[in-house]
């Protein structure tokens, strides 16, 4: 068995783990980072950027949202069923974290909304390519990794942690395995768990959330994100929190057919398997709200329907609602994409020359859909008395061809699992601190309650970075106290 020694072990090198490592190393702690993959960055390599409130970037863009306003919006959204102190610590630290990243060399395009009704809190990273879009934040992960190494942190890739060691009531080490299979025993006095949750573990999704992967949930599955950090923390006495999923509706076919999916995320007619409307389609832009609505339906599925007349309207006038991820500027590829999608993924994409034929292909109640379309077309002449949908988005279905795609609840990953306080210290079932144990990021993210706070975009990456910084800082404060006691 190989023996190593340090002050702080950080388990996993995603945004929370890297932020924790840099923060601890900035305070002269000796840090070892254990990462099971062959690269750092975790799920954030796919992301675009973190939340910030009252940043320089926002001030320069005349964005006036204050920390107090953001906190109130956050707490109202969650109905105060979350740790208000933890929410406050995170939000009030977020501007300093953006500045901290900029000082390392991270650049941002600016601060943005995700959808019109959200706030401009999303600080999108400017990658080396200079192009805005998914995976932009990978450059930030590289810069954080390089900064950790500059400060002396040792990054051990393909070296998964296997066990956290607790002796005499406090944390004393970690057992890991390197890529050759050799066991490593690392003596330390503080551990930060930041393994990213359990989004790649269907069994845990079924056990700990209301969803079932492949049936009522089609989330991103980042390889290796299987809940191992949570299990290690539970084994040494960490309390288990309620878990949920960071819901965001989607058609479960990956990144394919971007124009088709973008157009169908407009406030078009939406029906369930009975052929009936179940939501004001305006809320589709808030993917959390819409996923919640989908989950309440039979088989957790809904169908977005439109036709050639609406397609022609969008082609001429532009789509009704824009967001930064599915930013549709041209519909030229819609029909070719849809034809390919129908052939490749016939369970999710549908085309027909009549509403009756469309219902049969979708497996939707034919009589129900015919009646709903008739009622909806009448509503388009005056007003929507069912859900009070804004008249700007009421467009009758006339044909000659009709199109539909199926939507299910999706998610970026899991949320929660390890109970922490507002200092990111891990607590046991009696709410006592486990000395030397900290958790950050998705493993400990219970601040959203049952619904991701999508009105403040950048929240998940923002919480990961800020809670990681808090964990690194507080771990060093704990070590200072511990070492001073040892000297006495």
Short mmCIF file of C-alpha atoms in Angstrom, two decimals:
data_model
loop_
_atom_site.label_atom_id
_atom_site.label_comp_id
_atom_site.label_asym_id
_atom_site.label_seq_id
_atom_site.Cartn_x
_atom_site.Cartn_y
_atom_site.Cartn_z
CA UNK A 1 0.00 0.00 0.00
CA UNK A 2 1.32 3.43 -0.99
CA UNK A 3 1.38 6.05 1.78
CA UNK A 4 0.81 9.78 1.22
CA UNK A 5 0.18 12.73 3.50
CA UNK A 6 -1.41 16.18 3.14
CA UNK A 7 -3.68 18.65 4.93
CA UNK A 8 -6.78 18.40 2.74
CA UNK A 9 -8.00 15.72 0.35
CA UNK A 10 -10.53 16.85 -2.24
CA UNK A 11 -12.57 14.04 -3.71
CA UNK A 12 -13.29 14.82 -7.39
CA UNK A 13 -12.06 17.63 -9.62
CA UNK A 14 -15.24 19.24 -10.91
CA UNK A 15 -16.07 22.90 -10.25
CA UNK A 16 -16.75 22.39 -6.53
CA UNK A 17 -13.66 20.27 -5.98
CA UNK A 18 -11.34 22.54 -7.95
CA UNK A 19 -12.68 25.63 -6.21
CA UNK A 20 -12.16 23.94 -2.84
CA UNK A 21 -8.63 22.89 -3.77
CA UNK A 22 -7.60 26.35 -4.98
CA UNK A 23 -9.14 28.06 -1.96
CA UNK A 24 -7.37 25.73 0.47
CA UNK A 25 -4.05 25.94 -1.39
CA UNK A 26 -4.28 29.75 -1.45
CA UNK A 27 -4.20 29.51 2.33
CA UNK A 28 -1.03 27.40 2.27
CA UNK A 29 -2.71 24.04 2.82
CA UNK A 30 -1.18 20.97 1.22
CA UNK A 31 -3.88 19.57 -1.05
CA UNK A 32 -4.33 16.30 -2.92
CA UNK A 33 -7.16 16.03 -5.45
CA UNK A 34 -8.48 12.57 -6.29
CA UNK A 35 -10.24 12.30 -9.66
CA UNK A 36 -11.53 9.03 -11.09
CA UNK A 37 -11.64 10.28 -14.69
CA UNK A 38 -8.66 10.94 -16.93
CA UNK A 39 -9.32 14.68 -16.97
CA UNK A 40 -10.61 17.40 -14.65
CA UNK A 41 -13.72 19.56 -14.95
CA UNK A 42 -16.51 17.03 -14.52
CA UNK A 43 -19.97 17.95 -15.80
CA UNK A 44 -18.99 21.62 -16.00
CA UNK A 45 -16.98 20.85 -19.12
CA UNK A 46 -20.41 20.70 -20.78
CA UNK A 47 -21.72 23.90 -19.15
CA UNK A 48 -21.61 27.57 -19.97
CA UNK A 49 -21.06 29.54 -16.78
CA UNK A 50 -22.00 30.35 -13.17
CA UNK A 51 -24.40 32.71 -11.44
CA UNK A 52 -23.21 36.04 -10.12
CA UNK A 53 -25.10 38.82 -8.35
CA UNK A 54 -23.85 42.43 -8.08
CA UNK A 55 -20.80 41.76 -10.24
CA UNK A 56 -18.76 44.38 -12.07
CA UNK A 57 -19.98 42.86 -15.32
CA UNK A 58 -23.59 43.44 -14.32
CA UNK A 59 -22.94 47.00 -13.18
CA UNK A 60 -21.28 47.83 -16.49
CA UNK A 61 -24.30 46.36 -18.30
CA UNK A 62 -26.74 48.41 -16.17
CA UNK A 63 -28.15 45.26 -14.58
CA UNK A 64 -29.43 46.43 -11.22
CA UNK A 65 -30.40 43.18 -9.48
CA UNK A 66 -29.19 43.36 -5.88
CA UNK A 67 -28.12 40.55 -3.59
CA UNK A 68 -31.08 41.32 -1.35
CA UNK A 69 -33.50 41.08 -4.29
CA UNK A 70 -31.91 37.86 -5.53
CA UNK A 71 -32.10 36.34 -2.05
CA UNK A 72 -35.78 37.26 -1.73
CA UNK A 73 -36.61 35.85 -5.18
CA UNK A 74 -34.74 32.67 -4.31
CA UNK A 75 -36.49 32.19 -0.99
CA UNK A 76 -39.94 33.02 -2.37
CA UNK A 77 -39.39 30.50 -5.18
CA UNK A 78 -38.45 27.76 -2.69
CA UNK A 79 -41.14 28.75 -0.16
CA UNK A 80 -38.38 28.98 2.48
CA UNK A 81 -38.11 25.17 2.63
CA UNK A 82 -34.34 25.40 2.24
CA UNK A 83 -31.41 26.54 4.38
CA UNK A 84 -31.68 30.33 4.20
CA UNK A 85 -28.23 30.85 5.73
CA UNK A 86 -26.63 28.61 3.11
CA UNK A 87 -28.52 30.39 0.32
CA UNK A 88 -27.40 33.76 1.66
CA UNK A 89 -23.76 32.73 2.03
CA UNK A 90 -23.74 31.48 -1.56
CA UNK A 91 -25.49 34.44 -3.19
CA UNK A 92 -23.58 37.07 -1.25
CA UNK A 93 -20.25 35.42 -2.15
CA UNK A 94 -21.05 35.02 -5.84
CA UNK A 95 -19.78 38.41 -7.06
CA UNK A 96 -16.47 37.90 -5.28
CA UNK A 97 -16.19 34.47 -6.92
CA UNK A 98 -16.64 35.96 -10.40
CA UNK A 99 -13.87 38.45 -9.60
CA UNK A 100 -11.73 35.63 -8.18
CA UNK A 101 -12.12 33.73 -11.44
CA UNK A 102 -11.32 36.79 -13.53
CA UNK A 103 -8.11 37.32 -11.56
CA UNK A 104 -7.06 33.80 -12.62
CA UNK A 105 -7.66 34.63 -16.25
CA UNK A 106 -11.24 33.48 -16.81
CA UNK A 107 -13.07 35.77 -19.24
CA UNK A 108 -16.82 36.21 -19.52
CA UNK A 109 -19.00 37.34 -22.43
CA UNK A 110 -21.28 39.10 -19.97
CA UNK A 111 -24.27 38.41 -17.73
CA UNK A 112 -27.36 36.95 -19.38
CA UNK A 113 -30.91 35.73 -18.89
CA UNK A 114 -31.72 32.16 -19.90
CA UNK A 115 -35.27 33.07 -20.90
CA UNK A 116 -37.12 36.41 -20.89
CA UNK A 117 -38.71 36.05 -17.45
CA UNK A 118 -35.44 35.14 -15.72
CA UNK A 119 -32.81 37.49 -14.30
CA UNK A 120 -29.48 38.31 -15.95
CA UNK A 121 -27.31 36.35 -13.50
CA UNK A 122 -25.76 33.83 -15.92
CA UNK A 123 -22.09 34.75 -16.41
CA UNK A 124 -21.19 32.89 -19.58
CA UNK A 125 -17.55 31.95 -19.95
CA UNK A 126 -15.65 33.05 -23.03
CA UNK A 127 -13.75 29.98 -24.30
CA UNK A 128 -10.59 29.95 -26.39
CA UNK A 129 -12.71 29.59 -29.54
CA UNK A 130 -14.53 32.82 -28.73
CA UNK A 131 -17.87 31.18 -29.52
CA UNK A 132 -20.75 31.27 -27.07
CA UNK A 133 -22.48 27.96 -26.46
CA UNK A 134 -22.48 24.67 -24.57
CA UNK A 135 -19.09 23.52 -23.24
CA UNK A 136 -17.84 27.11 -22.97
CA UNK A 137 -17.03 26.59 -19.28
CA UNK A 138 -14.42 23.92 -20.06
CA UNK A 139 -11.83 26.71 -20.37
CA UNK A 140 -12.67 27.81 -16.83
CA UNK A 141 -12.11 24.26 -15.60
CA UNK A 142 -8.71 24.20 -17.28
CA UNK A 143 -7.73 27.52 -15.66
CA UNK A 144 -8.87 26.32 -12.22
CA UNK A 145 -6.87 23.10 -12.65
CA UNK A 146 -3.74 25.01 -13.65
CA UNK A 147 -4.18 27.41 -10.73
CA UNK A 148 -4.50 24.54 -8.25
CA UNK A 149 -1.30 22.99 -9.59
CA UNK A 150 0.54 26.33 -9.51
CA UNK A 151 -0.32 26.55 -5.82
CA UNK A 152 1.14 23.11 -5.20
CA UNK A 153 -2.00 20.98 -5.20
CA UNK A 154 -1.36 17.47 -6.49
CA UNK A 155 -3.95 16.20 -8.98
CA UNK A 156 -4.16 12.40 -9.17
CA UNK A 157 -6.15 11.38 -12.25
CA UNK A 158 -7.71 7.94 -12.71
CA UNK A 159 -7.42 7.60 -8.93
CA UNK A 160 -10.86 7.13 -7.37
CA UNK A 161 -11.40 7.54 -3.66
CA UNK A 162 -12.77 4.38 -2.05
CA UNK A 163 -13.18 5.16 1.62
CA UNK A 164 -13.06 8.07 4.05
CA UNK A 165 -11.36 7.24 7.36
CA UNK A 166 -12.72 8.55 10.65
CA UNK A 167 -10.91 7.86 13.91
CA UNK A 168 -11.78 9.13 17.39
CA UNK A 169 -14.71 11.06 15.95
CA UNK A 170 -12.81 13.05 13.34
CA UNK A 171 -11.56 12.62 9.77
CA UNK A 172 -8.02 11.29 9.47
CA UNK A 173 -7.60 10.06 5.93
CA UNK A 174 -8.80 8.65 2.63
CA UNK A 175 -8.17 5.35 0.87
CA UNK A 176 -7.91 5.49 -2.92
CA UNK A 177 -6.79 3.26 -5.78
CA UNK A 178 -4.47 4.47 -8.52
CA UNK A 179 -4.75 3.55 -12.20
CA UNK A 180 -2.41 0.58 -11.75
CA UNK A 181 -4.72 -0.82 -9.09
CA UNK A 182 -2.41 -0.06 -6.16
CA UNK A 183 -4.14 1.07 -3.00
CA UNK A 184 -3.16 4.48 -1.61
CA UNK A 185 -3.60 5.53 2.01
CA UNK A 186 -3.60 9.32 2.34
CA UNK A 187 -3.31 10.72 5.85
CA UNK A 188 -5.06 14.08 6.18
CA UNK A 189 -7.14 16.07 8.62
CA UNK A 190 -9.84 17.40 6.30
CA UNK A 191 -11.77 16.00 3.34
CA UNK A 192 -14.01 17.78 0.86
CA UNK A 193 -16.52 15.56 -0.95
CA UNK A 194 -17.49 16.99 -4.35
CA UNK A 195 -18.31 14.03 -6.61
CA UNK A 196 -21.26 15.49 -8.49
CA UNK A 197 -24.19 13.40 -7.30
CA UNK A 198 -25.67 10.27 -8.87
CA UNK A 199 -27.01 11.25 -12.29
CA UNK A 200 -25.34 8.19 -13.87
CA UNK A 201 -26.93 5.76 -11.42
CA UNK A 202 -30.47 4.69 -12.41
CA UNK A 203 -30.83 2.61 -9.23
CA UNK A 204 -30.19 5.62 -6.99
CA UNK A 205 -32.47 7.80 -9.10
CA UNK A 206 -35.27 5.31 -8.53
CA UNK A 207 -34.46 4.85 -4.83
CA UNK A 208 -33.98 8.48 -3.80
CA UNK A 209 -36.09 10.58 -6.18
CA UNK A 210 -39.69 10.48 -7.49
CA UNK A 211 -38.40 9.53 -10.95
CA UNK A 212 -37.36 6.40 -12.80
CA UNK A 213 -34.68 6.65 -15.46
CA UNK A 214 -35.91 5.79 -18.95
CA UNK A 215 -39.57 6.06 -17.94
CA UNK A 216 -40.34 9.29 -16.10
CA UNK A 217 -36.85 10.77 -16.36
CA UNK A 218 -34.38 11.13 -19.23
CA UNK A 219 -31.50 12.99 -17.59
CA UNK A 220 -27.96 13.59 -18.76
CA UNK A 221 -25.78 10.71 -17.63
CA UNK A 222 -22.27 12.02 -17.07
CA UNK A 223 -20.10 8.88 -16.92
CA UNK A 224 -18.90 8.02 -13.43
CA UNK A 225 -21.31 10.29 -11.55
CA UNK A 226 -22.74 7.41 -9.53
CA UNK A 227 -23.06 8.70 -5.96
CA UNK A 228 -19.83 7.22 -4.62
CA UNK A 229 -18.89 10.36 -2.68
CA UNK A 230 -22.28 10.46 -1.01
CA UNK A 231 -22.00 6.81 -0.01
CA UNK A 232 -18.53 7.37 1.49
CA UNK A 233 -19.85 10.30 3.51
CA UNK A 234 -22.87 8.31 4.70
CA UNK A 235 -20.55 5.50 5.80
CA UNK A 236 -18.76 7.82 8.24
CA UNK A 237 -22.00 9.14 9.69
CA UNK A 238 -23.17 11.94 7.41
CA UNK A 239 -26.89 12.56 7.53
CA UNK A 240 -28.81 11.81 4.37
CA UNK A 241 -30.90 14.62 2.93
CA UNK A 242 -33.83 14.43 0.59
CA UNK A 243 -32.69 14.06 -3.01
CA UNK A 244 -34.21 15.32 -6.22
CA UNK A 245 -33.33 15.91 -9.85
CA UNK A 246 -32.38 19.18 -11.50
CA UNK A 247 -35.28 18.98 -13.89
CA UNK A 248 -35.25 20.48 -17.38
CA UNK A 249 -37.65 19.00 -19.92
CA UNK A 250 -36.32 17.43 -23.05
CA UNK A 251 -36.82 15.11 -25.97
CA UNK A 252 -34.53 12.19 -25.05
CA UNK A 253 -32.39 12.04 -28.18
CA UNK A 254 -29.26 13.90 -27.13
CA UNK A 255 -28.02 16.84 -29.19
CA UNK A 256 -29.63 15.72 -32.46
CA UNK A 257 -32.17 17.77 -34.45
CA UNK A 258 -31.50 21.18 -32.83
CA UNK A 259 -33.82 23.16 -35.11
CA UNK A 260 -36.74 20.77 -34.65
CA UNK A 261 -36.36 20.74 -30.87
CA UNK A 262 -35.85 24.49 -30.70
CA UNK A 263 -39.01 25.21 -32.69
CA UNK A 264 -41.05 22.78 -30.60
CA UNK A 265 -39.91 24.54 -27.43
CA UNK A 266 -42.01 27.49 -28.51
CA UNK A 267 -45.43 28.00 -26.85
CA UNK A 268 -47.20 25.71 -29.35
CA UNK A 269 -50.18 23.53 -28.53
CA UNK A 270 -49.22 20.91 -25.93
CA UNK A 271 -51.31 17.83 -25.15
CA UNK A 272 -51.09 14.65 -23.09
CA UNK A 273 -51.93 11.06 -24.01
CA UNK A 274 -55.63 11.85 -23.66
CA UNK A 275 -55.22 14.50 -26.34
CA UNK A 276 -55.98 17.24 -23.83
CA UNK A 277 -54.11 20.40 -22.89
CA UNK A 278 -52.60 20.31 -19.40
CA UNK A 279 -50.52 23.49 -19.17
CA UNK A 280 -50.32 27.08 -20.31
CA UNK A 281 -47.72 26.56 -23.01
CA UNK A 282 -46.09 29.90 -22.19
CA UNK A 283 -44.27 28.22 -19.29
CA UNK A 284 -42.27 26.03 -21.68
CA UNK A 285 -39.47 28.59 -21.54
CA UNK A 286 -39.11 27.86 -17.82
CA UNK A 287 -37.96 24.28 -18.20
CA UNK A 288 -38.32 23.54 -14.49
CA UNK A 289 -41.99 24.51 -14.45
CA UNK A 290 -42.66 22.57 -17.61
CA UNK A 291 -40.89 19.42 -16.39
CA UNK A 292 -42.99 19.53 -13.24
CA UNK A 293 -46.13 19.73 -15.37
CA UNK A 294 -44.98 16.81 -17.51
CA UNK A 295 -44.31 14.65 -14.47
CA UNK A 296 -47.96 14.88 -13.42
CA UNK A 297 -49.18 13.42 -16.72
CA UNK A 298 -49.77 9.80 -17.70
CA UNK A 299 -46.37 8.22 -18.44
CA UNK A 300 -44.88 11.70 -17.80
CA UNK A 301 -45.13 12.65 -21.46
CA UNK A 302 -46.49 15.59 -23.42
CA UNK A 303 -46.59 16.37 -27.14
CA UNK A 304 -45.81 19.71 -28.77
CA UNK A 305 -47.85 20.14 -31.95
CA UNK A 306 -47.74 22.65 -34.77
CA UNK A 307 -48.22 22.77 -38.53
CA UNK A 308 -47.01 24.25 -41.80
CA UNK A 309 -48.90 27.51 -41.26
CA UNK A 310 -47.13 28.10 -37.93
CA UNK A 311 -43.80 27.02 -39.42
CA UNK A 312 -44.27 29.60 -42.17
CA UNK A 313 -45.15 32.24 -39.57
CA UNK A 314 -41.95 31.53 -37.60
CA UNK A 315 -39.89 31.54 -40.78
CA UNK A 316 -41.20 34.99 -41.67
CA UNK A 317 -41.41 36.63 -38.25
CA UNK A 318 -38.98 34.68 -36.07
CA UNK A 319 -39.87 32.44 -33.17
CA UNK A 320 -41.86 33.79 -30.24
CA UNK A 321 -39.32 33.16 -27.48
CA UNK A 322 -35.55 32.93 -27.56
CA UNK A 323 -33.05 31.46 -25.12
CA UNK A 324 -29.28 31.23 -25.17
CA UNK A 325 -29.04 27.46 -25.63
CA UNK A 326 -31.67 26.81 -28.30
CA UNK A 327 -31.28 30.07 -30.18
CA UNK A 328 -33.20 29.51 -33.42
CA UNK A 329 -32.39 32.08 -36.10
CA UNK A 330 -33.27 30.04 -39.19
CA UNK A 331 -35.88 27.37 -39.88
CA UNK A 332 -34.40 26.28 -43.21
CA UNK A 333 -33.36 22.87 -41.88
CA UNK A 334 -36.60 22.11 -40.00
CA UNK A 335 -38.27 19.85 -42.59
CA UNK A 336 -35.13 17.89 -43.46
CA UNK A 337 -34.33 17.41 -39.77
CA UNK A 338 -37.89 16.30 -39.03
CA UNK A 339 -37.90 13.79 -41.88
CA UNK A 340 -34.65 12.32 -40.60
CA UNK A 341 -35.93 12.31 -37.02
CA UNK A 342 -39.13 10.47 -37.94
CA UNK A 343 -37.06 7.77 -39.63
CA UNK A 344 -34.40 7.51 -36.92
CA UNK A 345 -36.45 8.09 -33.75
CA UNK A 346 -40.08 7.33 -34.63
CA UNK A 347 -41.09 7.07 -30.98
CA UNK A 348 -40.40 10.76 -30.38
CA UNK A 349 -41.02 12.54 -33.70
CA UNK A 350 -44.23 12.50 -35.75
CA UNK A 351 -45.55 13.89 -39.06
CA UNK A 352 -49.00 13.48 -40.59
CA UNK A 353 -51.41 14.96 -43.11
CA UNK A 354 -54.31 15.12 -40.65
CA UNK A 355 -54.89 15.47 -36.92
CA UNK A 356 -56.46 12.00 -36.85
CA UNK A 357 -53.41 10.43 -38.47
CA UNK A 358 -51.10 12.37 -36.12
CA UNK A 359 -53.01 11.07 -33.09
CA UNK A 360 -52.63 7.48 -34.26
CA UNK A 361 -48.90 7.87 -34.80
CA UNK A 362 -48.39 9.49 -31.39
CA UNK A 363 -50.55 6.95 -29.58
CA UNK A 364 -52.81 9.77 -28.36
CA UNK A 365 -56.57 9.50 -27.92
CA UNK A 366 -57.91 10.44 -31.36
CA UNK A 367 -61.28 11.83 -30.29
CA UNK A 368 -59.66 13.81 -27.50
CA UNK A 369 -57.06 15.38 -29.78
CA UNK A 370 -59.59 16.25 -32.50
CA UNK A 371 -61.80 17.96 -29.92
CA UNK A 372 -58.85 19.78 -28.35
CA UNK A 373 -57.61 21.12 -31.69
CA UNK A 374 -61.11 22.35 -32.53
CA UNK A 375 -61.42 24.09 -29.14
CA UNK A 376 -57.93 25.54 -29.44
CA UNK A 377 -58.57 26.90 -32.93
CA UNK A 378 -61.71 28.60 -31.62
CA UNK A 379 -59.73 30.07 -28.72
CA UNK A 380 -57.26 31.51 -31.23
CA UNK A 381 -60.10 33.66 -32.60
CA UNK A 382 -60.79 35.29 -29.25
CA UNK A 383 -59.12 34.20 -26.01
CA UNK A 384 -57.91 31.12 -24.18
CA UNK A 385 -60.48 30.59 -21.42
CA UNK A 386 -58.81 27.38 -20.22
CA UNK A 387 -55.34 28.63 -19.21
CA UNK A 388 -55.42 32.32 -20.21
CA UNK A 389 -52.56 31.91 -22.64
CA UNK A 390 -51.33 35.22 -24.04
CA UNK A 391 -53.06 35.98 -27.34
CA UNK A 392 -49.66 36.63 -28.97
CA UNK A 393 -48.96 32.91 -28.77
CA UNK A 394 -52.35 31.65 -29.95
CA UNK A 395 -51.91 30.31 -33.47
CA UNK A 396 -54.52 27.99 -35.03
CA UNK A 397 -53.51 24.70 -36.59
CA UNK A 398 -54.54 24.72 -40.27
CA UNK A 399 -52.18 22.25 -41.96
CA UNK A 400 -51.72 20.96 -44.54
CA UNK A 401 -49.05 18.98 -42.66
CA UNK A 402 -48.86 18.57 -38.89
CA UNK A 403 -45.77 17.92 -36.75
CA UNK A 404 -45.26 16.79 -33.16
CA UNK A 405 -42.50 15.73 -30.82
CA UNK A 406 -42.68 14.03 -27.44
CA UNK A 407 -41.27 15.67 -24.32
CA UNK A 408 -40.44 14.03 -20.99
CA UNK A 409 -38.93 15.37 -17.78
CA UNK A 410 -35.19 15.63 -18.18
CA UNK A 411 -32.45 16.73 -15.81
CA UNK A 412 -28.88 17.88 -15.75
CA UNK A 413 -28.26 15.54 -12.83
CA UNK A 414 -29.18 14.84 -9.23
CA UNK A 415 -29.41 17.27 -6.33
CA UNK A 416 -28.63 16.73 -2.66
CA UNK A 417 -27.70 13.76 -0.51
CA UNK A 418 -25.19 14.96 2.11
CA UNK A 419 -26.41 17.27 4.86
CA UNK A 420 -24.28 20.36 5.42
CA UNK A 421 -24.62 23.63 7.31
CA UNK A 422 -24.00 27.09 5.93
CA UNK A 423 -20.25 26.58 6.39
CA UNK A 424 -20.42 23.42 4.24
CA UNK A 425 -19.51 21.33 7.31
CA UNK A 426 -21.06 17.87 7.06
CA UNK A 427 -23.58 17.06 9.78
CA UNK A 428 -24.64 13.76 11.30
CA UNK A 429 -28.20 12.66 12.07
CA UNK A 430 -28.17 14.70 15.30
CA UNK A 431 -26.99 17.79 13.38
CA UNK A 432 -23.56 17.57 14.97
CA UNK A 433 -20.54 18.45 12.82
CA UNK A 434 -18.28 15.63 11.69
CA UNK A 435 -14.90 17.28 12.37
CA UNK A 436 -12.86 17.62 9.21
CA UNK A 437 -15.57 16.60 6.74
CA UNK A 438 -16.97 19.03 4.18
CA UNK A 439 -19.20 18.64 1.12
CA UNK A 440 -19.81 20.97 -1.80
CA UNK A 441 -21.58 21.14 -5.13
CA UNK A 442 -24.26 18.75 -6.28
CA UNK A 443 -23.58 16.19 -3.53
CA UNK A 444 -24.83 18.72 -0.98
CA UNK A 445 -27.08 20.96 -3.07
CA UNK A 446 -30.44 20.99 -1.31
CA UNK A 447 -31.01 24.73 -1.69
CA UNK A 448 -33.41 24.36 -4.63
CA UNK A 449 -35.97 22.26 -2.78
CA UNK A 450 -38.07 20.37 -5.31
CA UNK A 451 -37.54 22.75 -8.26
CA UNK A 452 -34.35 24.20 -9.71
CA UNK A 453 -34.41 27.99 -9.22
CA UNK A 454 -34.30 28.64 -12.94
CA UNK A 455 -35.28 32.31 -12.64
CA UNK A 456 -31.68 32.90 -11.51
CA UNK A 457 -29.72 31.05 -14.22
CA UNK A 458 -26.25 29.71 -13.57
CA UNK A 459 -27.35 28.47 -10.17
CA UNK A 460 -25.98 24.93 -10.16
CA UNK A 461 -22.50 25.82 -11.37
CA UNK A 462 -22.65 28.91 -9.18
CA UNK A 463 -23.44 26.88 -6.10
CA UNK A 464 -20.71 24.38 -6.96
CA UNK A 465 -18.02 27.04 -7.27
CA UNK A 466 -19.11 29.07 -4.28
CA UNK A 467 -19.74 26.14 -1.95
CA UNK A 468 -16.39 24.71 -3.06
CA UNK A 469 -14.65 27.95 -2.12
CA UNK A 470 -16.48 27.96 1.21
CA UNK A 471 -15.45 24.35 1.88
CA UNK A 472 -11.79 25.05 1.12
CA UNK A 473 -11.72 28.17 3.25
CA UNK A 474 -13.54 26.63 6.20
CA UNK A 475 -11.46 23.47 6.06
CA UNK A 476 -8.32 25.56 6.49
CA UNK A 477 -9.88 27.45 9.40
CA UNK A 478 -10.63 24.10 11.02
CA UNK A 479 -7.04 22.93 10.46
CA UNK A 480 -5.62 26.09 12.00
CA UNK A 481 -7.65 25.45 15.14
CA UNK A 482 -6.76 21.76 15.15
CA UNK A 483 -3.03 22.34 14.74
CA UNK A 484 -2.99 25.05 17.40
CA UNK A 485 -4.65 22.62 19.83
CA UNK A 486 -2.02 19.99 19.01
CA UNK A 487 0.74 22.44 19.82
CA UNK A 488 -0.67 23.30 23.24
#
